CSV table of C-alpha atoms in Angstrom, one decimal:
chain,number,residue,atom,x,y,z
A,44,MET,CA,5.4,92.7,-34.7
A,45,VAL,CA,3.0,90.1,-36.1
A,46,ALA,CA,5.3,87.2,-35.0
A,47,ALA,CA,5.4,88.6,-31.5
A,48,GLN,CA,1.6,88.8,-31.3
A,49,SER,CA,1.2,85.2,-32.5
A,50,ARG,CA,3.2,84.0,-29.5
A,51,GLU,CA,1.0,85.8,-27.0
A,52,PRO,CA,-0.9,83.4,-24.7
A,53,ARG,CA,-4.5,82.8,-25.6
A,54,ARG,CA,-6.8,81.7,-22.8
A,55,ILE,CA,-10.4,81.7,-21.7
A,56,LYS,CA,-11.1,83.1,-18.2
A,57,ALA,CA,-12.0,80.1,-16.0
A,58,THR,CA,-11.8,78.5,-12.5
A,59,PRO,CA,-9.5,77.3,-10.9
A,60,PHE,CA,-7.2,78.4,-13.8
A,61,ASP,CA,-7.7,79.9,-17.2
A,62,PHE,CA,-8.2,77.5,-20.2
A,63,PRO,CA,-6.0,76.1,-21.5
A,64,TYR,CA,-3.3,76.0,-18.9
A,65,ASP,CA,-0.5,76.6,-21.4
A,66,GLY,CA,-2.1,79.5,-23.2
A,67,ARG,CA,-2.3,77.7,-26.5
A,68,LEU,CA,-5.9,78.2,-27.4
A,69,VAL,CA,-5.9,77.2,-31.1
A,70,ALA,CA,-9.1,76.8,-33.2
A,71,GLU,CA,-7.8,73.8,-35.1
A,72,ASN,CA,-7.1,71.9,-31.9
A,73,THR,CA,-10.3,72.8,-30.1
A,74,ALA,CA,-13.9,71.4,-30.3
A,75,LEU,CA,-17.2,72.4,-28.8
A,76,VAL,CA,-18.9,69.2,-27.6
A,77,VAL,CA,-22.7,69.4,-27.5
A,78,ILE,CA,-24.0,66.4,-25.5
A,79,ASP,CA,-27.4,64.7,-26.2
A,80,LEU,CA,-29.7,67.7,-27.0
A,81,GLN,CA,-32.3,65.3,-28.3
A,82,GLN,CA,-36.0,65.2,-28.4
A,83,ASP,CA,-36.0,62.2,-26.1
A,84,PHE,CA,-34.5,64.3,-23.3
A,85,LEU,CA,-36.0,67.8,-24.0
A,86,SER,CA,-39.5,67.0,-25.1
A,87,THR,CA,-42.5,66.7,-22.7
A,88,THR,CA,-43.2,63.1,-23.9
A,89,GLY,CA,-39.6,61.8,-24.1
A,90,TYR,CA,-37.6,59.6,-21.8
A,91,PHE,CA,-36.6,62.3,-19.4
A,92,ALA,CA,-40.2,63.5,-18.8
A,93,ARG,CA,-41.4,60.0,-18.4
A,94,GLN,CA,-38.9,59.5,-15.6
A,95,GLY,CA,-40.6,62.3,-13.8
A,96,TYR,CA,-38.1,65.1,-14.5
A,97,ASP,CA,-39.0,68.5,-15.8
A,98,PRO,CA,-37.2,69.1,-19.1
A,99,SER,CA,-37.6,72.9,-18.9
A,100,PRO,CA,-34.1,73.4,-17.4
A,101,LEU,CA,-32.7,71.5,-20.3
A,102,ARG,CA,-34.6,73.6,-22.9
A,103,ALA,CA,-33.6,76.8,-21.1
A,104,ILE,CA,-29.9,76.3,-22.2
A,105,LEU,CA,-30.8,76.1,-25.9
A,106,PRO,CA,-30.3,79.8,-26.7
A,107,THR,CA,-26.9,79.8,-24.9
A,108,VAL,CA,-25.7,76.6,-26.7
A,109,SER,CA,-26.8,78.2,-30.0
A,110,ARG,CA,-24.7,81.3,-29.3
A,111,LEU,CA,-21.7,79.1,-28.5
A,112,ILE,CA,-22.1,77.1,-31.7
A,113,ALA,CA,-22.2,80.3,-33.7
A,114,ALA,CA,-19.1,81.7,-31.9
A,115,ALA,CA,-17.3,78.4,-32.4
A,116,ARG,CA,-18.0,78.3,-36.2
A,117,LYS,CA,-17.0,81.9,-36.6
A,118,ALA,CA,-13.6,81.1,-34.9
A,119,GLY,CA,-13.1,77.9,-36.9
A,120,VAL,CA,-13.7,75.6,-33.9
A,121,ARG,CA,-15.2,72.2,-34.7
A,122,VAL,CA,-18.6,71.4,-33.3
A,123,ILE,CA,-19.3,67.9,-32.3
A,124,HIS,CA,-22.8,66.6,-31.3
A,125,THR,CA,-23.6,63.4,-29.5
A,126,ARG,CA,-26.8,61.4,-29.5
A,127,GLN,CA,-27.8,58.6,-27.2
A,128,GLY,CA,-29.9,55.7,-28.3
A,129,TYR,CA,-30.0,52.0,-29.2
A,130,ARG,CA,-30.5,50.1,-32.4
A,131,ALA,CA,-34.1,49.6,-33.5
A,132,ASP,CA,-33.7,45.8,-32.9
A,133,MET,CA,-32.1,46.5,-29.5
A,134,ALA,CA,-29.3,44.0,-30.3
A,135,ASP,CA,-26.9,46.3,-28.6
A,136,MET,CA,-28.9,46.5,-25.3
A,137,THR,CA,-27.8,44.4,-22.4
A,138,LEU,CA,-30.2,42.4,-20.2
A,139,TYR,CA,-29.7,44.9,-17.5
A,140,GLU,CA,-30.5,47.8,-19.8
A,141,LYS,CA,-33.6,45.9,-21.1
A,142,TRP,CA,-34.7,45.4,-17.5
A,143,ARG,CA,-34.3,49.1,-16.8
A,144,ARG,CA,-36.2,49.9,-20.0
A,145,LYS,CA,-39.1,47.8,-18.9
A,146,ARG,CA,-39.0,49.2,-15.3
A,147,ALA,CA,-39.2,52.7,-16.8
A,148,GLY,CA,-42.4,51.7,-18.8
A,149,LEU,CA,-40.7,52.1,-22.2
A,150,ASP,CA,-41.5,48.7,-23.6
A,151,GLY,CA,-43.4,49.0,-26.8
A,152,THR,CA,-42.2,52.6,-27.5
A,153,ASP,CA,-39.4,53.9,-29.7
A,154,ILE,CA,-38.0,56.1,-26.9
A,155,LEU,CA,-34.2,55.9,-26.8
A,156,LEU,CA,-34.2,53.9,-30.0
A,157,ARG,CA,-32.3,55.3,-33.1
A,158,SER,CA,-35.4,54.5,-35.2
A,159,GLY,CA,-37.5,56.9,-33.2
A,160,THR,CA,-38.1,60.6,-33.8
A,161,GLY,CA,-37.0,61.4,-30.2
A,162,PHE,CA,-33.4,60.3,-31.1
A,163,GLN,CA,-33.0,63.4,-33.3
A,164,ILE,CA,-31.4,66.6,-32.1
A,165,VAL,CA,-34.0,69.3,-31.3
A,166,PRO,CA,-34.7,71.7,-34.2
A,167,GLU,CA,-33.6,74.7,-32.0
A,168,ILE,CA,-30.0,73.5,-32.4
A,169,ASP,CA,-28.4,74.1,-35.8
A,170,VAL,CA,-26.5,71.1,-37.0
A,171,ALA,CA,-24.3,72.1,-40.0
A,172,PRO,CA,-23.0,69.7,-42.7
A,173,GLN,CA,-19.5,70.2,-41.4
A,174,ASP,CA,-20.4,69.3,-37.8
A,175,ILE,CA,-19.5,65.8,-36.5
A,176,ILE,CA,-22.2,63.6,-34.9
A,177,VAL,CA,-21.3,60.7,-32.6
A,178,ASP,CA,-24.0,58.2,-31.7
A,179,LYS,CA,-23.6,56.3,-28.5
A,180,THR,CA,-25.4,53.8,-26.2
A,181,CYS,CA,-23.6,54.7,-23.0
A,182,ASN,CA,-23.4,57.7,-20.8
A,183,SER,CA,-19.8,58.3,-22.1
A,184,ALA,CA,-19.3,59.3,-25.7
A,185,PHE,CA,-16.1,57.3,-25.6
A,186,ILE,CA,-17.5,53.8,-25.0
A,187,TYR,CA,-18.2,51.7,-28.0
A,188,THR,CA,-17.9,54.7,-30.4
A,189,ASP,CA,-15.3,56.2,-32.7
A,190,PHE,CA,-15.3,59.5,-30.7
A,191,GLU,CA,-11.7,59.3,-29.6
A,192,LEU,CA,-10.5,58.1,-33.1
A,193,VAL,CA,-12.3,61.1,-34.6
A,194,LEU,CA,-10.7,63.5,-32.1
A,195,ARG,CA,-7.2,62.1,-32.7
A,196,ALA,CA,-7.6,62.1,-36.4
A,197,GLN,CA,-8.7,65.7,-36.4
A,198,GLY,CA,-5.9,66.8,-34.1
A,199,ILE,CA,-8.3,67.9,-31.5
A,200,THR,CA,-6.7,68.1,-28.0
A,201,HIS,CA,-9.0,70.7,-26.2
A,202,LEU,CA,-12.7,70.1,-25.5
A,203,MET,CA,-15.3,72.5,-24.3
A,204,PHE,CA,-18.4,70.8,-22.9
A,205,SER,CA,-22.1,71.7,-23.1
A,206,GLY,CA,-25.4,69.8,-23.2
A,207,CYS,CA,-27.3,67.4,-20.9
A,208,THR,CA,-27.3,66.1,-18.4
A,209,THR,CA,-24.6,67.8,-16.4
A,210,ASP,CA,-24.4,65.0,-13.8
A,211,VAL,CA,-24.6,62.0,-16.1
A,212,CYS,CA,-23.6,62.1,-19.8
A,213,VAL,CA,-21.7,65.4,-19.7
A,214,HIS,CA,-19.8,64.5,-16.6
A,215,THR,CA,-19.1,60.9,-17.6
A,216,THR,CA,-17.7,62.0,-21.0
A,217,LEU,CA,-15.7,64.8,-19.3
A,218,ARG,CA,-14.1,62.4,-16.8
A,219,GLU,CA,-13.1,60.0,-19.5
A,220,ALA,CA,-11.7,62.8,-21.6
A,221,CYS,CA,-9.5,64.0,-18.7
A,222,ASP,CA,-8.2,60.4,-18.3
A,223,ARG,CA,-7.3,60.4,-22.0
A,224,ASN,CA,-5.3,63.6,-21.5
A,225,PHE,CA,-7.6,66.0,-23.3
A,226,GLN,CA,-7.7,69.5,-21.9
A,227,CYS,CA,-11.3,70.1,-20.8
A,228,LEU,CA,-13.5,73.1,-20.1
A,229,THR,CA,-17.1,72.8,-18.8
A,230,ILE,CA,-19.4,75.7,-19.7
A,231,SER,CA,-21.7,76.1,-16.6
A,232,ASP,CA,-24.6,77.9,-18.2
A,233,ALA,CA,-24.6,75.7,-21.3
A,234,CYS,CA,-25.2,72.5,-19.3
A,235,ALA,CA,-28.3,71.4,-17.5
A,236,SER,CA,-30.0,68.6,-15.5
A,237,GLY,CA,-33.4,67.9,-14.2
A,238,ASP,CA,-31.9,67.6,-10.7
A,239,ARG,CA,-30.7,71.0,-9.5
A,240,GLN,CA,-28.6,69.6,-6.7
A,241,ALA,CA,-26.9,67.1,-9.0
A,242,HIS,CA,-26.2,69.8,-11.6
A,243,GLU,CA,-24.6,72.0,-9.0
A,244,ALA,CA,-22.6,69.2,-7.5
A,245,ALA,CA,-21.3,68.1,-10.9
A,246,LEU,CA,-20.1,71.6,-11.7
A,247,HIS,CA,-18.5,71.9,-8.3
A,248,MET,CA,-16.6,68.6,-8.9
A,249,VAL,CA,-14.9,70.1,-11.9
A,250,THR,CA,-13.0,72.5,-9.7
A,251,VAL,CA,-12.0,70.2,-6.8
A,252,GLU,CA,-8.3,69.3,-6.3
A,253,ASP,CA,-7.4,72.4,-8.2
A,254,GLY,CA,-9.2,71.4,-11.4
A,255,VAL,CA,-9.0,67.6,-11.3
A,256,PHE,CA,-11.6,67.5,-14.2
A,257,GLY,CA,-10.3,70.6,-15.9
A,258,THR,CA,-11.8,74.1,-15.6
A,259,LEU,CA,-15.2,75.8,-15.3
A,260,THR,CA,-16.5,79.0,-16.8
A,261,ASP,CA,-19.6,80.5,-18.4
A,262,SER,CA,-20.7,81.1,-22.0
A,263,SER,CA,-19.8,84.8,-22.0
A,264,ALA,CA,-16.2,84.0,-21.2
A,265,VAL,CA,-16.0,81.4,-23.9
A,266,ILE,CA,-17.5,83.6,-26.5
A,267,GLU,CA,-15.1,86.4,-25.6
A,268,GLY,CA,-12.2,84.1,-25.8
A,269,LEU,CA,-13.2,82.6,-29.1
A,270,SER,CA,-13.7,86.1,-30.6
A,271,ARG,CA,-9.9,86.7,-30.1
A,272,LEU,CA,-9.2,83.7,-32.4
A,273,GLY,CA,-10.5,85.7,-35.4
A,274,ASP,CA,-13.4,85.4,-37.8
A,275,ARG,CA,-12.6,82.4,-40.0
A,276,PRO,CA,-15.9,80.9,-41.3
A,277,GLU,CA,-14.0,79.1,-44.0
A,278,ALA,CA,-11.9,77.1,-41.4
A,279,THR,CA,-13.5,73.7,-41.6
A,280,LYS,CA,-12.0,70.3,-41.9
A,281,GLY,CA,-12.9,67.7,-44.4
């Protein structure tokens, strides 16, 4: 009886098909990716606000992301955070990026620098010692980082995406993950952008061509699906 139950498909309800497609939702192979929930993007004095965007839509998803993190840990699913920022000496910043920084009025500030307080993840998000943190300089978490190496080393093949912004860093990382043959799920109410139209378009693009960028669902479906994996708080990887 137990053996028969273990072979039953495990999926999360999603559009345009349930995740994962093969019904093999396994905690050890799955990660919740939390993109760039940093002070520089969510504070009223950070990069995002200085670009003229309202950070309140980004802050609004924090309770949802926190619930997802708790559910992931309870199920034994790895949590991976990303942070975007450059070296304090800006040696990793191209001439174009320096031009954009000056154009944005950021010269002389520590905004988007790893030495600045804004680089840190907001205190509303619990970062546990067993969580993985990937620091990046690009929109994609895969470029110039060890993100893919970490995923392969940990045996992670299924990614669930949350964070900000939906249309830029989340979507860029999602697209690259799909091209690298990871199975991807975007959590609609756990992602946000300062541009509502861009946010909605990015979510819509996930589902085009029958799921060209994976699948789309909301946090309640993810939490329900993870609950069926069992309560395994001790299931962490070294």
